């Protein structure tokens, strides 16, 4: 545990100030820019609607925060790999600590617009939608974004290792080869998702969120009715398994081929 805490503390000390400045700028932008936009352009909409749009854009962009943070931390270490690899920690701890810290960055990146949105909703008493509706559907959106960001981070780490494996042979062209492999793999995966096999084996155990929530949402006193919103238990399990396996394979390859 001390070793794990030490690895996390190292990442925090290195990235503390850039992260704090970024968080402060994000709060300022999402809190005050919507009011400036509404006043300067004389928009005939409630300022909360502008806040909502900006916060959702920020949250959507946060899907890339973990993978970018992980790339930055890995590339920093690869400048002096002899120092990094001199540690007695296993490759799973070395990379896992960075992945965990990157995940925390992604989580905080999603928490900031959520808190700003909640405060703005309370301060300006928007009638655009009830707080319960915003909380329910906003929570689903945030959880989905975070889950996708973790999947992106795992896939990104895998292809980063692939690039490192090819770099000694292809030099600067390794990134081009990695992109081509990524595009081919993405195409094959999309074909698998559309296949009958995927439908039979993965799309099982449907959960309809509308059965636990009134599908009619009050938006400016107009009721919008949502269609069926299904999540599949099988797909969730498959995504978790796929993400875990991709990370393990990448870590093992990194240990055997790159670290040596």
PDB file of N, CA, C and O in Angstrom, residues 55-130:
ATOM      1  N   UNK A  55     -21.860  23.476 -20.097  1.00  0.00           N
ATOM      2  CA  UNK A  55     -21.487  22.402 -19.170  1.00  0.00           C
ATOM      3  C   UNK A  55     -21.540  21.040 -19.852  1.00  0.00           C
ATOM      4  O   UNK A  55     -20.679  20.179 -19.606  1.00  0.00           O
ATOM      5  N   UNK A  56     -22.516  20.832 -20.711  1.00  0.00           N
ATOM      6  CA  UNK A  56     -22.606  19.555 -21.408  1.00  0.00           C
ATOM      7  C   UNK A  56     -21.485  19.414 -22.432  1.00  0.00           C
ATOM      8  O   UNK A  56     -20.983  18.307 -22.653  1.00  0.00           O
ATOM      9  N   UNK A  57     -21.086  20.515 -23.068  1.00  0.00           N
ATOM     10  CA  UNK A  57     -19.946  20.462 -23.988  1.00  0.00           C
ATOM     11  C   UNK A  57     -18.677  20.112 -23.220  1.00  0.00           C
ATOM     12  O   UNK A  57     -17.873  19.277 -23.657  1.00  0.00           O
ATOM     13  N   UNK A  58     -18.492  20.742 -22.053  1.00  0.00           N
ATOM     14  CA  UNK A  58     -17.323  20.462 -21.218  1.00  0.00           C
ATOM     15  C   UNK A  58     -17.326  18.995 -20.793  1.00  0.00           C
ATOM     16  O   UNK A  58     -16.302  18.316 -20.863  1.00  0.00           O
ATOM     17  N   UNK A  59     -18.493  18.517 -20.339  1.00  0.00           N
ATOM     18  CA  UNK A  59     -18.591  17.122 -19.887  1.00  0.00           C
ATOM     19  C   UNK A  59     -18.320  16.159 -21.038  1.00  0.00           C
ATOM     20  O   UNK A  59     -17.641  15.142 -20.875  1.00  0.00           O
ATOM     21  N   UNK A  60     -18.852  16.481 -22.228  1.00  0.00           N
ATOM     22  CA  UNK A  60     -18.611  15.630 -23.390  1.00  0.00           C
ATOM     23  C   UNK A  60     -17.143  15.586 -23.772  1.00  0.00           C
ATOM     24  O   UNK A  60     -16.602  14.518 -24.107  1.00  0.00           O
ATOM     25  N   UNK A  61     -16.470  16.734 -23.686  1.00  0.00           N
ATOM     26  CA  UNK A  61     -15.051  16.783 -24.011  1.00  0.00           C
ATOM     27  C   UNK A  61     -14.211  16.031 -22.979  1.00  0.00           C
ATOM     28  O   UNK A  61     -13.114  15.558 -23.287  1.00  0.00           O
ATOM     29  N   UNK A  62     -14.750  15.898 -21.764  1.00  0.00           N
ATOM     30  CA  UNK A  62     -14.015  15.216 -20.693  1.00  0.00           C
ATOM     31  C   UNK A  62     -13.836  13.731 -20.966  1.00  0.00           C
ATOM     32  O   UNK A  62     -13.078  13.058 -20.254  1.00  0.00           O
ATOM     33  N   UNK A  63     -14.520  13.205 -21.977  1.00  0.00           N
ATOM     34  CA  UNK A  63     -14.365  11.788 -22.318  1.00  0.00           C
ATOM     35  C   UNK A  63     -12.924  11.483 -22.730  1.00  0.00           C
ATOM     36  O   UNK A  63     -12.454  10.347 -22.587  1.00  0.00           O
ATOM     37  N   UNK A  64     -12.216  12.502 -23.205  1.00  0.00           N
ATOM     38  CA  UNK A  64     -10.826  12.310 -23.635  1.00  0.00           C
ATOM     39  C   UNK A  64      -9.815  12.641 -22.541  1.00  0.00           C
ATOM     40  O   UNK A  64      -8.616  12.418 -22.733  1.00  0.00           O
ATOM     41  N   UNK A  65     -10.285  13.165 -21.404  1.00  0.00           N
ATOM     42  CA  UNK A  65      -9.363  13.595 -20.352  1.00  0.00           C
ATOM     43  C   UNK A  65      -8.496  12.457 -19.816  1.00  0.00           C
ATOM     44  O   UNK A  65      -7.264  12.614 -19.709  1.00  0.00           O
ATOM     45  N   UNK A  66      -9.053  11.291 -19.466  1.00  0.00           N
ATOM     46  CA  UNK A  66      -8.201  10.227 -18.913  1.00  0.00           C
ATOM     47  C   UNK A  66      -7.131   9.741 -19.882  1.00  0.00           C
ATOM     48  O   UNK A  66      -5.975   9.550 -19.487  1.00  0.00           O
ATOM     49  N   UNK A  67      -7.511   9.513 -21.146  1.00  0.00           N
ATOM     50  CA  UNK A  67      -6.529   8.972 -22.089  1.00  0.00           C
ATOM     51  C   UNK A  67      -5.436   9.997 -22.386  1.00  0.00           C
ATOM     52  O   UNK A  67      -4.252   9.648 -22.493  1.00  0.00           O
ATOM     53  N   UNK A  68      -5.794  11.278 -22.478  1.00  0.00           N
ATOM     54  CA  UNK A  68      -4.782  12.314 -22.714  1.00  0.00           C
ATOM     55  C   UNK A  68      -3.857  12.431 -21.508  1.00  0.00           C
ATOM     56  O   UNK A  68      -2.629  12.540 -21.652  1.00  0.00           O
ATOM     57  N   UNK A  69      -4.443  12.402 -20.301  1.00  0.00           N
ATOM     58  CA  UNK A  69      -3.636  12.479 -19.077  1.00  0.00           C
ATOM     59  C   UNK A  69      -2.684  11.294 -18.990  1.00  0.00           C
ATOM     60  O   UNK A  69      -1.513  11.444 -18.611  1.00  0.00           O
ATOM     61  N   UNK A  70      -3.174  10.101 -19.341  1.00  0.00           N
ATOM     62  CA  UNK A  70      -2.321   8.914 -19.298  1.00  0.00           C
ATOM     63  C   UNK A  70      -1.181   9.027 -20.304  1.00  0.00           C
ATOM     64  O   UNK A  70      -0.028   8.686 -19.990  1.00  0.00           O
ATOM     65  N   UNK A  71      -1.477   9.507 -21.508  1.00  0.00           N
ATOM     66  CA  UNK A  71      -0.428   9.694 -22.522  1.00  0.00           C
ATOM     67  C   UNK A  71       0.651  10.656 -22.014  1.00  0.00           C
ATOM     68  O   UNK A  71       1.846  10.415 -22.191  1.00  0.00           O
ATOM     69  N   UNK A  72       0.213  11.754 -21.409  1.00  0.00           N
ATOM     70  CA  UNK A  72       1.162  12.756 -20.908  1.00  0.00           C
ATOM     71  C   UNK A  72       2.075  12.142 -19.848  1.00  0.00           C
ATOM     72  O   UNK A  72       3.298  12.337 -19.869  1.00  0.00           O
ATOM     73  N   UNK A  73       1.499  11.378 -18.923  1.00  0.00           N
ATOM     74  CA  UNK A  73       2.286  10.766 -17.857  1.00  0.00           C
ATOM     75  C   UNK A  73       3.241   9.705 -18.400  1.00  0.00           C
ATOM     76  O   UNK A  73       4.400   9.616 -17.977  1.00  0.00           O
ATOM     77  N   UNK A  74       2.776   8.909 -19.349  1.00  0.00           N
ATOM     78  CA  UNK A  74       3.632   7.865 -19.921  1.00  0.00           C
ATOM     79  C   UNK A  74       4.776   8.460 -20.736  1.00  0.00           C
ATOM     80  O   UNK A  74       5.936   8.016 -20.626  1.00  0.00           O
ATOM     81  N   UNK A  75       4.472   9.456 -21.557  1.00  0.00           N
ATOM     82  CA  UNK A  75       5.512  10.078 -22.381  1.00  0.00           C
ATOM     83  C   UNK A  75       6.551  10.781 -21.518  1.00  0.00           C
ATOM     84  O   UNK A  75       7.736  10.801 -21.849  1.00  0.00           O
ATOM     85  N   UNK A  76       6.099  11.336 -20.405  1.00  0.00           N
ATOM     86  CA  UNK A  76       7.051  11.975 -19.486  1.00  0.00           C
ATOM     87  C   UNK A  76       8.032  10.953 -18.919  1.00  0.00           C
ATOM     88  O   UNK A  76       9.232  11.207 -18.827  1.00  0.00           O
ATOM     89  N   UNK A  77       7.504   9.783 -18.562  1.00  0.00           N
ATOM     90  CA  UNK A  77       8.362   8.742 -17.992  1.00  0.00           C
ATOM     91  C   UNK A  77       9.303   8.149 -19.037  1.00  0.00           C
ATOM     92  O   UNK A  77      10.428   7.757 -18.722  1.00  0.00           O
ATOM     93  N   UNK A  78       8.855   8.082 -20.287  1.00  0.00           N
ATOM     94  CA  UNK A  78       9.673   7.461 -21.329  1.00  0.00           C
ATOM     95  C   UNK A  78      10.855   8.331 -21.741  1.00  0.00           C
ATOM     96  O   UNK A  78      11.728   7.889 -22.489  1.00  0.00           O
ATOM     97  N   UNK A  79      10.907   9.564 -21.245  1.00  0.00           N
ATOM     98  CA  UNK A  79      12.087  10.391 -21.483  1.00  0.00           C
ATOM     99  C   UNK A  79      13.278   9.877 -20.682  1.00  0.00           C
ATOM    100  O   UNK A  79      14.422  10.046 -21.097  1.00  0.00           O
ATOM    101  N   UNK A  80      12.969   9.280 -19.517  1.00  0.00           N
ATOM    102  CA  UNK A  80      14.001   8.645 -18.696  1.00  0.00           C
ATOM    103  C   UNK A  80      13.482   7.290 -18.227  1.00  0.00           C
ATOM    104  O   UNK A  80      13.215   7.085 -17.042  1.00  0.00           O
ATOM    105  N   UNK A  81      13.309   6.341 -19.153  1.00  0.00           N
ATOM    106  CA  UNK A  81      12.732   5.039 -18.777  1.00  0.00           C
ATOM    107  C   UNK A  81      13.593   4.272 -17.775  1.00  0.00           C
ATOM    108  O   UNK A  81      13.069   3.491 -16.983  1.00  0.00           O
ATOM    109  N   UNK A  82      14.918   4.509 -17.802  1.00  0.00           N
ATOM    110  CA  UNK A  82      15.782   3.796 -16.871  1.00  0.00           C
ATOM    111  C   UNK A  82      15.466   4.145 -15.428  1.00  0.00           C
ATOM    112  O   UNK A  82      15.515   3.294 -14.532  1.00  0.00           O
ATOM    113  N   UNK A  83      15.107   5.410 -15.195  1.00  0.00           N
ATOM    114  CA  UNK A  83      14.742   5.853 -13.838  1.00  0.00           C
ATOM    115  C   UNK A  83      13.393   5.253 -13.431  1.00  0.00           C
ATOM    116  O   UNK A  83      13.226   4.761 -12.315  1.00  0.00           O
ATOM    117  N   UNK A  84      12.425   5.305 -14.350  1.00  0.00           N
ATOM    118  CA  UNK A  84      11.085   4.797 -14.049  1.00  0.00           C
ATOM    119  C   UNK A  84      11.116   3.289 -13.804  1.00  0.00           C
ATOM    120  O   UNK A  84      10.546   2.787 -12.838  1.00  0.00           O
ATOM    121  N   UNK A  85      11.782   2.561 -14.685  1.00  0.00           N
ATOM    122  CA  UNK A  85      11.811   1.107 -14.588  1.00  0.00           C
ATOM    123  C   UNK A  85      12.727   0.599 -13.469  1.00  0.00           C
ATOM    124  O   UNK A  85      12.743  -0.593 -13.178  1.00  0.00           O
ATOM    125  N   UNK A  86      13.503   1.504 -12.878  1.00  0.00           N
ATOM    126  CA  UNK A  86      14.364   1.100 -11.766  1.00  0.00           C
ATOM    127  C   UNK A  86      13.538   0.764 -10.525  1.00  0.00           C
ATOM    128  O   UNK A  86      14.044   0.127  -9.587  1.00  0.00           O
ATOM    129  N   UNK A  87      12.290   1.182 -10.517  1.00  0.00           N
ATOM    130  CA  UNK A  87      11.408   0.900  -9.382  1.00  0.00           C
ATOM    131  C   UNK A  87      11.202  -0.600  -9.216  1.00  0.00           C
ATOM    132  O   UNK A  87      11.196  -1.363 -10.192  1.00  0.00           O
ATOM    133  N   UNK A  88      11.009  -1.016  -7.969  1.00  0.00           N
ATOM    134  CA  UNK A  88      10.743  -2.430  -7.688  1.00  0.00           C
ATOM    135  C   UNK A  88       9.275  -2.793  -7.893  1.00  0.00           C
ATOM    136  O   UNK A  88       8.904  -3.964  -7.810  1.00  0.00           O
ATOM    137  N   UNK A  89       8.456  -1.801  -8.165  1.00  0.00           N
ATOM    138  CA  UNK A  89       7.024  -2.049  -8.372  1.00  0.00           C
ATOM    139  C   UNK A  89       6.814  -2.815  -9.668  1.00  0.00           C
ATOM    140  O   UNK A  89       7.567  -2.668 -10.634  1.00  0.00           O
ATOM    141  N   UNK A  90       5.749  -3.627  -9.702  1.00  0.00           N
ATOM    142  CA  UNK A  90       5.410  -4.375 -10.908  1.00  0.00           C
ATOM    143  C   UNK A  90       4.895  -3.420 -11.970  1.00  0.00           C
ATOM    144  O   UNK A  90       4.520  -2.273 -11.678  1.00  0.00           O
ATOM    145  N   UNK A  91       4.872  -3.896 -13.200  1.00  0.00           N
ATOM    146  CA  UNK A  91       4.373  -3.049 -14.292  1.00  0.00           C
ATOM    147  C   UNK A  91       2.919  -2.684 -14.085  1.00  0.00           C
ATOM    148  O   UNK A  91       2.469  -1.602 -14.478  1.00  0.00           O
ATOM    149  N   UNK A  92       2.165  -3.577 -13.417  1.00  0.00           N
ATOM    150  CA  UNK A  92       0.753  -3.295 -13.174  1.00  0.00           C
ATOM    151  C   UNK A  92       0.582  -2.149 -12.173  1.00  0.00           C
ATOM    152  O   UNK A  92      -0.349  -1.362 -12.280  1.00  0.00           O
ATOM    153  N   UNK A  93       1.509  -2.056 -11.216  1.00  0.00           N
ATOM    154  CA  UNK A  93       1.461  -0.933 -10.283  1.00  0.00           C
ATOM    155  C   UNK A  93       1.931   0.349 -10.945  1.00  0.00           C
ATOM    156  O   UNK A  93       1.338   1.417 -10.748  1.00  0.00           O
ATOM    157  N   UNK A  94       3.013   0.252 -11.731  1.00  0.00           N
ATOM    158  CA  UNK A  94       3.563   1.446 -12.381  1.00  0.00           C
ATOM    159  C   UNK A  94       2.547   2.091 -13.319  1.00  0.00           C
ATOM    160  O   UNK A  94       2.316   3.298 -13.287  1.00  0.00           O
ATOM    161  N   UNK A  95       1.946   1.253 -14.164  1.00  0.00           N
ATOM    162  CA  UNK A  95       0.969   1.768 -15.128  1.00  0.00           C
ATOM    163  C   UNK A  95      -0.390   1.951 -14.451  1.00  0.00           C
ATOM    164  O   UNK A  95      -1.110   2.913 -14.745  1.00  0.00           O
ATOM    165  N   UNK A  96      -0.746   1.036 -13.543  1.00  0.00           N
ATOM    166  CA  UNK A  96      -2.042   1.123 -12.873  1.00  0.00           C
ATOM    167  C   UNK A  96      -2.202   2.401 -12.075  1.00  0.00           C
ATOM    168  O   UNK A  96      -3.286   2.990 -12.045  1.00  0.00           O
ATOM    169  N   UNK A  97      -1.126   2.845 -11.416  1.00  0.00           N
ATOM    170  CA  UNK A  97      -1.191   4.090 -10.649  1.00  0.00           C
ATOM    171  C   UNK A  97      -1.477   5.271 -11.567  1.00  0.00           C
ATOM    172  O   UNK A  97      -2.272   6.158 -11.239  1.00  0.00           O
ATOM    173  N   UNK A  98      -0.835   5.269 -12.733  1.00  0.00           N
ATOM    174  CA  UNK A  98      -1.071   6.348 -13.694  1.00  0.00           C
ATOM    175  C   UNK A  98      -2.494   6.285 -14.252  1.00  0.00           C
ATOM    176  O   UNK A  98      -3.147   7.314 -14.427  1.00  0.00           O
ATOM    177  N   UNK A  99      -2.962   5.070 -14.545  1.00  0.00           N
ATOM    178  CA  UNK A  99      -4.318   4.911 -15.066  1.00  0.00           C
ATOM    179  C   UNK A  99      -5.353   5.337 -14.025  1.00  0.00           C
ATOM    180  O   UNK A  99      -6.351   5.988 -14.357  1.00  0.00           O
ATOM    181  N   UNK A 100      -5.104   4.975 -12.770  1.00  0.00           N
ATOM    182  CA  UNK A 100      -6.026   5.364 -11.694  1.00  0.00           C
ATOM    183  C   UNK A 100      -6.054   6.876 -11.529  1.00  0.00           C
ATOM    184  O   UNK A 100      -7.122   7.485 -11.389  1.00  0.00           O
ATOM    185  N   UNK A 101      -4.880   7.503 -11.558  1.00  0.00           N
ATOM    186  CA  UNK A 101      -4.806   8.958 -11.418  1.00  0.00           C
ATOM    187  C   UNK A 101      -5.475   9.642 -12.609  1.00  0.00           C
ATOM    188  O   UNK A 101      -6.175  10.649 -12.444  1.00  0.00           O
ATOM    189  N   UNK A 102      -5.267   9.087 -13.803  1.00  0.00           N
ATOM    190  CA  UNK A 102      -5.913   9.642 -14.993  1.00  0.00           C
ATOM    191  C   UNK A 102      -7.432   9.517 -14.888  1.00  0.00           C
ATOM    192  O   UNK A 102      -8.172  10.412 -15.313  1.00  0.00           O
ATOM    193  N   UNK A 103      -7.905   8.410 -14.308  1.00  0.00           N
ATOM    194  CA  UNK A 103      -9.347   8.219 -14.110  1.00  0.00           C
ATOM    195  C   UNK A 103      -9.896   9.250 -13.131  1.00  0.00           C
ATOM    196  O   UNK A 103     -11.011   9.767 -13.320  1.00  0.00           O
ATOM    197  N   UNK A 104      -9.121   9.545 -12.078  1.00  0.00           N
ATOM    198  CA  UNK A 104      -9.544  10.578 -11.130  1.00  0.00           C
ATOM    199  C   UNK A 104      -9.648  11.945 -11.805  1.00  0.00           C
ATOM    200  O   UNK A 104     -10.570  12.716 -11.534  1.00  0.00           O
ATOM    201  N   UNK A 105      -8.709  12.222 -12.695  1.00  0.00           N
ATOM    202  CA  UNK A 105      -8.762  13.488 -13.446  1.00  0.00           C
ATOM    203  C   UNK A 105     -10.039  13.549 -14.269  1.00  0.00           C
ATOM    204  O   UNK A 105     -10.726  14.577 -14.309  1.00  0.00           O
ATOM    205  N   UNK A 106     -10.376  12.430 -14.923  1.00  0.00           N
ATOM    206  CA  UNK A 106     -11.611  12.386 -15.701  1.00  0.00           C
ATOM    207  C   UNK A 106     -12.839  12.552 -14.835  1.00  0.00           C
ATOM    208  O   UNK A 106     -13.798  13.258 -15.206  1.00  0.00           O
ATOM    209  N   UNK A 107     -12.838  11.928 -13.644  1.00  0.00           N
ATOM    210  CA  UNK A 107     -13.983  12.030 -12.739  1.00  0.00           C
ATOM    211  C   UNK A 107     -14.174  13.457 -12.245  1.00  0.00           C
ATOM    212  O   UNK A 107     -15.296  13.980 -12.209  1.00  0.00           O
ATOM    213  N   UNK A 108     -13.078  14.108 -11.864  1.00  0.00           N
ATOM    214  CA  UNK A 108     -13.155  15.502 -11.405  1.00  0.00           C
ATOM    215  C   UNK A 108     -13.583  16.415 -12.553  1.00  0.00           C
ATOM    216  O   UNK A 108     -14.356  17.361 -12.359  1.00  0.00           O
ATOM    217  N   UNK A 109     -13.078  16.105 -13.759  1.00  0.00           N
ATOM    218  CA  UNK A 109     -13.471  16.885 -14.931  1.00  0.00           C
ATOM    219  C   UNK A 109     -14.968  16.826 -15.198  1.00  0.00           C
ATOM    220  O   UNK A 109     -15.549  17.768 -15.746  1.00  0.00           O
ATOM    221  N   UNK A 110     -15.604  15.731 -14.813  1.00  0.00           N
ATOM    222  CA  UNK A 110     -17.061  15.600 -14.955  1.00  0.00           C
ATOM    223  C   UNK A 110     -17.791  16.178 -13.749  1.00  0.00           C
ATOM    224  O   UNK A 110     -18.920  16.665 -13.877  1.00  0.00           O
ATOM    225  N   UNK A 111     -17.158  16.120 -12.590  1.00  0.00           N
ATOM    226  CA  UNK A 111     -17.790  16.634 -11.377  1.00  0.00           C
ATOM    227  C   UNK A 111     -17.915  18.157 -11.408  1.00  0.00           C
ATOM    228  O   UNK A 111     -18.921  18.712 -10.937  1.00  0.00           O
ATOM    229  N   UNK A 112     -16.920  18.828 -11.977  1.00  0.00           N
ATOM    230  CA  UNK A 112     -16.928  20.298 -12.004  1.00  0.00           C
ATOM    231  C   UNK A 112     -18.152  20.859 -12.742  1.00  0.00           C
ATOM    232  O   UNK A 112     -18.894  21.682 -12.177  1.00  0.00           O
ATOM    233  N   UNK A 113     -18.436  20.451 -14.000  1.00  0.00           N
ATOM    234  CA  UNK A 113     -19.635  20.987 -14.653  1.00  0.00           C
ATOM    235  C   UNK A 113     -20.918  20.566 -13.965  1.00  0.00           C
ATOM    236  O   UNK A 113     -21.916  21.309 -14.001  1.00  0.00           O
ATOM    237  N   UNK A 114     -20.920  19.394 -13.319  1.00  0.00           N
ATOM    238  CA  UNK A 114     -22.111  18.950 -12.598  1.00  0.00           C
ATOM    239  C   UNK A 114     -22.425  19.884 -11.435  1.00  0.00           C
ATOM    240  O   UNK A 114     -23.572  20.295 -11.243  1.00  0.00           O
ATOM    241  N   UNK A 115     -21.392  20.230 -10.660  1.00  0.00           N
ATOM    242  CA  UNK A 115     -21.585  21.130  -9.519  1.00  0.00           C
ATOM    243  C   UNK A 115     -21.952  22.539  -9.979  1.00  0.00           C
ATOM    244  O   UNK A 115     -22.833  23.183  -9.385  1.00  0.00           O
ATOM    245  N   UNK A 116     -21.284  23.017 -11.029  1.00  0.00           N
ATOM    246  CA  UNK A 116     -21.594  24.352 -11.555  1.00  0.00           C
ATOM    247  C   UNK A 116     -23.043  24.405 -12.017  1.00  0.00           C
ATOM    248  O   UNK A 116     -23.770  25.370 -11.742  1.00  0.00           O
ATOM    249  N   UNK A 117     -23.477  23.366 -12.689  1.00  0.00           N
ATOM    250  CA  UNK A 117     -24.854  23.319 -13.197  1.00  0.00           C
ATOM    251  C   UNK A 117     -25.857  23.309 -12.053  1.00  0.00           C
ATOM    252  O   UNK A 117     -26.874  23.998 -12.104  1.00  0.00           O
ATOM    253  N   UNK A 118     -25.562  22.548 -11.006  1.00  0.00           N
ATOM    254  CA  UNK A 118     -26.463  22.485  -9.853  1.00  0.00           C
ATOM    255  C   UNK A 118     -26.562  23.845  -9.163  1.00  0.00           C
ATOM    256  O   UNK A 118     -27.664  24.298  -8.811  1.00  0.00           O
ATOM    257  N   UNK A 119     -25.423  24.518  -8.983  1.00  0.00           N
ATOM    258  CA  UNK A 119     -25.418  25.836  -8.341  1.00  0.00           C
ATOM    259  C   UNK A 119     -26.173  26.852  -9.180  1.00  0.00           C
ATOM    260  O   UNK A 119     -26.986  27.636  -8.665  1.00  0.00           O
ATOM    261  N   UNK A 120     -25.947  26.845 -10.493  1.00  0.00           N
ATOM    262  CA  UNK A 120     -26.626  27.787 -11.385  1.00  0.00           C
ATOM    263  C   UNK A 120     -28.131  27.531 -11.392  1.00  0.00           C
ATOM    264  O   UNK A 120     -28.934  28.475 -11.449  1.00  0.00           O
ATOM    265  N   UNK A 121     -28.537  26.276 -11.317  1.00  0.00           N
ATOM    266  CA  UNK A 121     -29.961  25.945 -11.300  1.00  0.00           C
ATOM    267  C   UNK A 121     -30.629  26.499 -10.049  1.00  0.00           C
ATOM    268  O   UNK A 121     -31.742  27.033 -10.093  1.00  0.00           O
ATOM    269  N   UNK A 122     -29.930  26.402  -8.916  1.00  0.00           N
ATOM    270  CA  UNK A 122     -30.472  26.903  -7.652  1.00  0.00           C
ATOM    271  C   UNK A 122     -30.504  28.427  -7.639  1.00  0.00           C
ATOM    272  O   UNK A 122     -31.496  29.043  -7.227  1.00  0.00           O
ATOM    273  N   UNK A 123     -29.433  29.053  -8.103  1.00  0.00           N
ATOM    274  CA  UNK A 123     -29.327  30.515  -8.051  1.00  0.00           C
ATOM    275  C   UNK A 123     -30.322  31.214  -8.960  1.00  0.00           C
ATOM    276  O   UNK A 123     -30.881  32.261  -8.607  1.00  0.00           O
ATOM    277  N   UNK A 124     -30.568  30.638 -10.147  1.00  0.00           N
ATOM    278  CA  UNK A 124     -31.396  31.338 -11.129  1.00  0.00           C
ATOM    279  C   UNK A 124     -32.786  30.734 -11.285  1.00  0.00           C
ATOM    280  O   UNK A 124     -33.554  31.161 -12.144  1.00  0.00           O
ATOM    281  N   UNK A 125     -33.095  29.745 -10.461  1.00  0.00           N
ATOM    282  CA  UNK A 125     -34.452  29.192 -10.408  1.00  0.00           C
ATOM    283  C   UNK A 125     -35.030  28.962 -11.802  1.00  0.00           C
ATOM    284  O   UNK A 125     -36.118  29.445 -12.138  1.00  0.00           O
ATOM    285  N   UNK A 126     -34.316  28.234 -12.602  1.00  0.00           N
ATOM    286  CA  UNK A 126     -34.765  27.976 -13.968  1.00  0.00           C
ATOM    287  C   UNK A 126     -35.997  27.087 -13.984  1.00  0.00           C
ATOM    288  O   UNK A 126     -36.127  26.138 -13.213  1.00  0.00           O
ATOM    289  N   UNK A 127     -36.936  27.428 -14.863  1.00  0.00           N
ATOM    290  CA  UNK A 127     -38.131  26.592 -15.049  1.00  0.00           C
ATOM    291  C   UNK A 127     -37.965  25.678 -16.243  1.00  0.00           C
ATOM    292  O   UNK A 127     -38.892  25.008 -16.661  1.00  0.00           O
ATOM    293  N   UNK A 128     -36.750  25.667 -16.808  1.00  0.00           N
ATOM    294  CA  UNK A 128     -36.517  24.865 -18.004  1.00  0.00           C
ATOM    295  C   UNK A 128     -36.813  23.398 -17.752  1.00  0.00           C
ATOM    296  O   UNK A 128     -37.377  22.700 -18.585  1.00  0.00           O
ATOM    297  N   UNK A 129     -36.404  22.913 -16.608  1.00  0.00           N
ATOM    298  CA  UNK A 129     -36.668  21.527 -16.240  1.00  0.00           C
ATOM    299  C   UNK A 129     -36.546  21.403 -14.736  1.00  0.00           C
ATOM    300  O   UNK A 129     -35.855  22.196 -14.086  1.00  0.00           O
ATOM    301  N   UNK A 130     -37.235  20.434 -14.150  1.00  0.00           N
ATOM    302  CA  UNK A 130     -37.160  20.243 -12.712  1.00  0.00           C
ATOM    303  C   UNK A 130     -35.795  19.684 -12.339  1.00  0.00           C
ATOM    304  O   UNK A 130     -35.123  19.035 -13.140  1.00  0.00           O
TER     305      UNK A 130
END
